Amino acid sequence: MDFLRPATWEEALAAKAEHPAAVPLAGGTDVMVEINFDHRRPEYLLDLNRVEPLHQWEVGEETVRLGACVPYTRILEDLRAELPGLALASHTVASPQIRNRGGVGGNLGTASPAGDAHPALLAAGAEVEVESVRGSRLIPIDAFYTGVKRNALDPDELIKTVHIRKADGPQQFSKVGTRNAMVIAVCAFGLALHPETRTVRTGIGSAAPTPIRAEAAETFLDAVLEEEGCWESGEAVPPSAARRFAELCAAAARPIDDVRGTAAYRRHAIGVMARRQLGWVWEQYRDTRRTFEGAA
């Protein structure tokens, strides 16, 4: 196994072009486990830890540009206001030691349906910037996951940056695990309100071959909030609509039975998390409206 250690982004792209099968290594929280258990023996490891731009982030007027190697600790400590859903997801990742090493780029590169960042990225509507010596492109998060632990990257491409719109409304994330910490999600759910466009977005993890959205549930809830005038009035979501939203979220899941949980349990848990999160984000939205109206 050869170890490639570029010092710049340009060197990293050149190394990936010369060795397309090289496995990127940043936090190493997934790759090293596979190597240690002899589940993977790549010919080349491409260490990205010296590539400084990957460890940086920038908060713009509308979006956050998040380097692929920014650790979860930085997200939950420094970007909680701009990316509340991703910050909540970051808080659930493993242990402090792993949160200090692992980052969103690793989750995206591995593309495991159980990755904690995926539901929050889907709910936020992120875009993934990838690059090779041939040029760069933006991949919408909805198109990034192509199969079980497969993504839309070409062999010579590396993940550079994740572009995420700053939250314009409340966001939530939760997951179910077999214990409280250091656990892979049995299933996970993320929800984001987007008042500027009067839409909601969801993200489901560990309950389908890939991370997915509950699009039928989103369309249903968008219509209810519009027809009931909830965005303007701030009135509570009708209980019947909240129940139906949860049912549609559960129906969107395509889980399997495995050692961590049954398919039936995963569907049930997705529905419970969807209903609870809808209550939480809508109450936050109503509080924000009341605060704004009181100040006016």
Coordinates of C-alpha atoms in Angstrom, one line a residue:
M1 CA 0.0 0.0 0.0
D2 CA 1.5 3.3 -1.1
F3 CA 0.9 6.5 0.8
L4 CA 0.5 9.7 -1.2
R5 CA 0.7 13.0 0.7
P6 CA 0.1 16.1 -1.4
A7 CA 0.7 19.5 0.1
T8 CA -1.7 21.5 -2.2
W9 CA -5.0 21.0 -3.8
E10 CA -3.4 21.0 -7.2
E11 CA -1.0 18.2 -6.1
A12 CA -4.0 16.2 -4.8
L13 CA -5.9 16.5 -8.1
A14 CA -2.8 15.5 -10.0
A15 CA -2.3 12.4 -7.7
K16 CA -5.9 11.4 -8.1
A17 CA -5.6 11.8 -11.9
E18 CA -2.5 9.6 -12.0
H19 CA -4.0 7.0 -9.5
P20 CA -7.8 7.1 -9.9
A21 CA -8.2 4.1 -7.5
A22 CA -6.5 6.0 -4.7
V23 CA -8.7 6.2 -1.6
P24 CA -8.8 9.7 -0.1
L25 CA -7.9 9.9 3.6
A26 CA -8.8 12.8 5.9
G27 CA -10.3 11.9 9.2
G28 CA -10.0 8.3 8.5
T29 CA -12.9 7.3 10.7
D30 CA -14.3 5.0 8.1
V31 CA -11.4 4.1 5.9
M32 CA -9.1 3.0 8.8
V33 CA -11.8 0.8 10.3
E34 CA -12.1 -1.0 7.0
I35 CA -8.4 -1.4 6.7
N36 CA -7.9 -2.5 10.3
F37 CA -10.5 -5.2 9.8
D38 CA -9.0 -6.2 6.5
H39 CA -12.2 -5.4 4.7
R40 CA -10.3 -3.1 2.3
R41 CA -6.7 -3.1 0.9
P42 CA -6.4 -0.1 -1.4
E43 CA -3.2 0.1 -3.5
Y44 CA -2.9 3.8 -2.7
L45 CA -4.0 6.1 0.1
L46 CA -4.3 9.7 -0.7
D47 CA -3.8 11.7 2.5
L48 CA -5.5 15.1 2.3
N49 CA -4.6 16.5 5.7
R50 CA -2.0 18.9 4.4
V51 CA -4.4 20.5 1.8
E52 CA -5.4 23.6 3.7
P53 CA -8.4 24.8 1.7
L54 CA -10.3 21.6 2.6
H55 CA -10.1 22.5 6.3
Q56 CA -11.6 26.0 5.8
W57 CA -15.1 27.4 5.6
E58 CA -16.6 30.7 4.6
V59 CA -20.0 32.2 5.6
G60 CA -21.4 34.3 2.7
E61 CA -24.5 36.4 2.5
E62 CA -26.7 33.5 1.5
T63 CA -24.6 30.3 1.7
V64 CA -21.9 28.6 3.7
R65 CA -18.9 27.1 1.8
L66 CA -17.8 24.2 3.9
G67 CA -14.5 22.5 3.1
A68 CA -14.7 18.8 2.8
C69 CA -12.4 18.2 5.8
V70 CA -13.9 20.7 8.2
P71 CA -14.4 18.5 11.4
Y72 CA -17.8 18.1 13.0
T73 CA -16.6 19.8 16.1
R74 CA -16.1 23.1 14.1
I75 CA -19.6 22.8 12.6
L76 CA -21.4 22.4 15.9
E77 CA -19.3 25.0 17.7
D78 CA -19.0 27.7 14.9
L79 CA -21.8 27.2 12.5
R80 CA -24.8 26.4 14.7
A81 CA -26.7 29.6 13.7
E82 CA -26.1 29.2 10.0
L83 CA -26.5 25.4 9.7
P84 CA -28.6 24.3 12.7
G85 CA -29.7 21.0 11.2
L86 CA -26.2 19.9 10.3
A87 CA -24.9 21.1 13.8
L88 CA -27.5 18.9 15.5
A89 CA -26.4 16.0 13.3
S90 CA -22.8 16.7 14.0
H91 CA -23.5 16.5 17.8
T92 CA -24.7 12.9 17.4
V93 CA -21.6 11.7 15.6
A94 CA -19.8 9.1 17.7
S95 CA -17.4 10.5 20.3
P96 CA -15.6 13.8 20.8
Q97 CA -12.4 12.3 19.4
I98 CA -14.1 11.2 16.2
R99 CA -16.0 14.5 15.9
N100 CA -12.6 16.2 16.1
R101 CA -11.4 14.2 13.1
G102 CA -14.3 13.3 10.9
G103 CA -16.1 15.6 8.5
V104 CA -18.9 15.9 6.0
G105 CA -16.6 15.1 3.1
G106 CA -16.0 11.7 4.6
N107 CA -19.7 11.0 4.9
L108 CA -20.3 12.0 1.3
G109 CA -17.3 10.0 0.0
T110 CA -18.3 6.8 1.9
A111 CA -22.0 7.4 0.9
S112 CA -23.2 5.0 3.6
P113 CA -27.0 5.4 4.1
A114 CA -26.3 5.5 7.8
G115 CA -24.1 8.6 7.7
D116 CA -25.3 11.2 10.1
A117 CA -24.8 14.2 7.9
H118 CA -26.9 13.0 5.0
P119 CA -30.5 13.8 6.3
A120 CA -29.4 17.3 7.3
L121 CA -27.8 17.9 3.9
L122 CA -30.8 16.7 2.1
A123 CA -33.2 18.8 4.2
A124 CA -31.0 21.9 3.6
G125 CA -30.7 21.3 -0.1
A126 CA -26.9 21.3 -0.3
E127 CA -24.7 21.1 -3.3
V128 CA -21.4 19.2 -3.5
E129 CA -18.6 20.8 -5.4
V130 CA -16.2 18.2 -6.9
E131 CA -13.1 18.8 -8.9
S132 CA -10.5 17.0 -11.1
V133 CA -7.7 18.1 -13.3
R134 CA -10.5 18.3 -16.0
G135 CA -12.4 21.0 -14.1
S136 CA -15.0 21.4 -11.4
R137 CA -18.8 20.8 -11.2
L138 CA -21.6 21.2 -8.7
I139 CA -23.7 18.1 -7.9
P140 CA -27.1 18.7 -6.2
I141 CA -27.4 16.6 -3.1
D142 CA -30.4 14.8 -4.4
A143 CA -28.3 13.5 -7.3
F144 CA -25.2 12.7 -5.3
Y145 CA -26.2 9.3 -3.9
T146 CA -26.4 6.6 -6.7
G147 CA -26.6 3.3 -4.7
V148 CA -25.5 1.5 -1.6
K149 CA -22.2 3.2 -0.6
R150 CA -21.9 4.7 -4.1
N151 CA -21.9 8.3 -5.2
A152 CA -21.8 10.4 -8.4
L153 CA -18.0 11.1 -8.3
D154 CA -16.0 10.1 -11.3
P155 CA -12.9 8.1 -10.6
D156 CA -10.5 11.1 -10.9
E157 CA -12.7 13.5 -8.9
L158 CA -12.3 14.7 -5.3
I159 CA -14.9 16.4 -3.1
K160 CA -13.7 20.0 -2.5
T161 CA -16.6 22.0 -0.9
V162 CA -20.2 21.6 0.2
H163 CA -22.4 24.6 -0.5
I164 CA -25.3 25.0 2.0
R165 CA -27.8 27.8 2.1
K166 CA -27.9 29.5 5.4
A167 CA -31.0 28.5 7.3
D168 CA -33.9 30.9 6.8
G169 CA -36.1 28.8 9.1
P170 CA -36.0 26.2 11.9
Q171 CA -34.3 22.9 11.3
Q172 CA -34.2 19.6 13.2
F173 CA -32.4 16.3 13.2
S174 CA -32.7 13.1 15.3
K175 CA -31.7 9.5 15.1
V176 CA -32.5 6.2 16.8
G177 CA -29.7 4.0 17.9
T178 CA -29.2 0.9 20.0
R179 CA -27.6 3.1 22.7
N180 CA -27.0 6.8 23.5
A181 CA -23.5 7.3 22.1
M182 CA -20.9 5.8 19.8
V183 CA -23.6 4.2 17.7
I184 CA -24.5 3.8 14.0
A185 CA -28.1 5.0 13.4
V186 CA -30.8 2.4 13.2
C187 CA -32.6 5.2 11.3
A188 CA -32.4 9.0 11.2
F189 CA -34.5 11.9 10.1
G190 CA -34.0 15.6 9.3
L191 CA -36.5 18.4 8.6
A192 CA -36.0 22.0 7.5
L193 CA -38.5 24.8 7.1
H194 CA -37.8 27.2 4.2
P195 CA -40.1 30.2 4.8
E196 CA -38.6 32.2 2.0
T197 CA -39.9 29.7 -0.5
R198 CA -42.7 28.4 1.7
T199 CA -41.5 24.9 1.4
V200 CA -40.3 22.1 3.6
R201 CA -37.5 19.5 2.9
T202 CA -36.8 16.2 4.6
G203 CA -34.0 13.8 4.8
I204 CA -34.1 10.1 5.8
G205 CA -31.0 8.1 6.7
S206 CA -30.4 4.4 7.3
A207 CA -33.8 3.4 6.1
A208 CA -33.2 2.9 2.4
P209 CA -30.4 1.8 0.1
T210 CA -29.4 5.5 -0.1
P211 CA -30.2 8.6 1.9
I212 CA -33.5 9.9 0.5
R213 CA -36.1 12.6 0.9
A214 CA -39.8 12.0 1.6
E215 CA -41.0 14.0 -1.4
A216 CA -44.6 13.0 -1.2
A217 CA -44.7 14.1 2.4
E218 CA -43.1 17.4 1.5
T219 CA -45.6 18.1 -1.3
F220 CA -48.5 17.2 1.0
L221 CA -47.3 19.5 3.8
D222 CA -46.5 22.3 1.4
A223 CA -50.1 22.3 0.2
V224 CA -51.5 22.1 3.7
L225 CA -49.5 25.1 5.0
E226 CA -50.4 27.1 1.9
E227 CA -54.1 26.2 1.9
E228 CA -54.5 26.8 5.6
G229 CA -52.6 30.1 5.5
C230 CA -50.2 28.8 8.2
W231 CA -47.2 30.7 6.9
E232 CA -48.9 34.0 7.3
S233 CA -50.9 33.3 10.5
G234 CA -48.4 31.1 12.3
E235 CA -51.3 28.9 13.4
A236 CA -50.6 25.4 14.4
V237 CA -50.4 22.6 11.8
P238 CA -53.7 20.7 12.0
P239 CA -53.2 17.5 13.9
S240 CA -54.7 15.4 11.1
A241 CA -52.1 16.9 8.7
A242 CA -49.2 16.2 11.1
R243 CA -50.3 12.6 11.3
R244 CA -50.6 12.3 7.6
F245 CA -47.2 13.9 7.1
A246 CA -45.7 11.3 9.5
E247 CA -47.4 8.5 7.6
L248 CA -46.1 9.7 4.3
C249 CA -42.5 10.0 5.7
A250 CA -42.7 6.4 7.0
A251 CA -44.0 5.2 3.7
A252 CA -41.1 6.8 1.8
A253 CA -38.6 4.6 3.7
R254 CA -37.4 1.4 2.1
P255 CA -35.7 -0.3 5.0
I256 CA -34.4 -3.8 5.6
D257 CA -34.2 -6.1 8.6
D258 CA -30.7 -6.3 10.0
V259 CA -28.8 -6.8 13.3
R260 CA -29.6 -3.2 14.3
G261 CA -33.4 -3.2 13.8
T262 CA -36.3 -4.5 11.7
A263 CA -37.8 -2.8 8.7
A264 CA -41.1 -2.4 10.5
Y265 CA -39.4 -0.7 13.5
R266 CA -37.5 1.6 11.2
R267 CA -40.7 2.7 9.4
H268 CA -42.4 3.3 12.7
A269 CA -39.5 5.3 14.1
I270 CA -39.3 7.5 11.0
G271 CA -42.9 8.3 11.4
V272 CA -42.5 9.2 15.1
M273 CA -39.4 11.4 14.4
A274 CA -41.2 13.1 11.5
R275 CA -44.2 14.0 13.6
R276 CA -42.2 15.2 16.6
Q277 CA -39.8 17.3 14.5
L278 CA -42.7 18.9 12.7
G279 CA -44.0 20.0 16.0
W280 CA -40.7 21.3 17.1
V281 CA -39.8 23.3 14.0
W282 CA -43.3 24.8 13.6
E283 CA -43.3 25.9 17.3
Q284 CA -39.9 27.5 16.7
Y285 CA -41.3 29.2 13.6
R286 CA -44.4 30.5 15.5
D287 CA -42.1 31.8 18.3
T288 CA -40.0 33.7 15.8
R289 CA -43.1 35.2 14.3
R290 CA -44.4 36.3 17.7
T291 CA -41.1 37.8 18.6
F292 CA -40.9 39.7 15.3
E293 CA -44.5 40.9 15.6
G294 CA -43.9 42.0 19.2
A295 CA -40.9 44.0 18.2
A296 CA -42.8 45.6 15.4

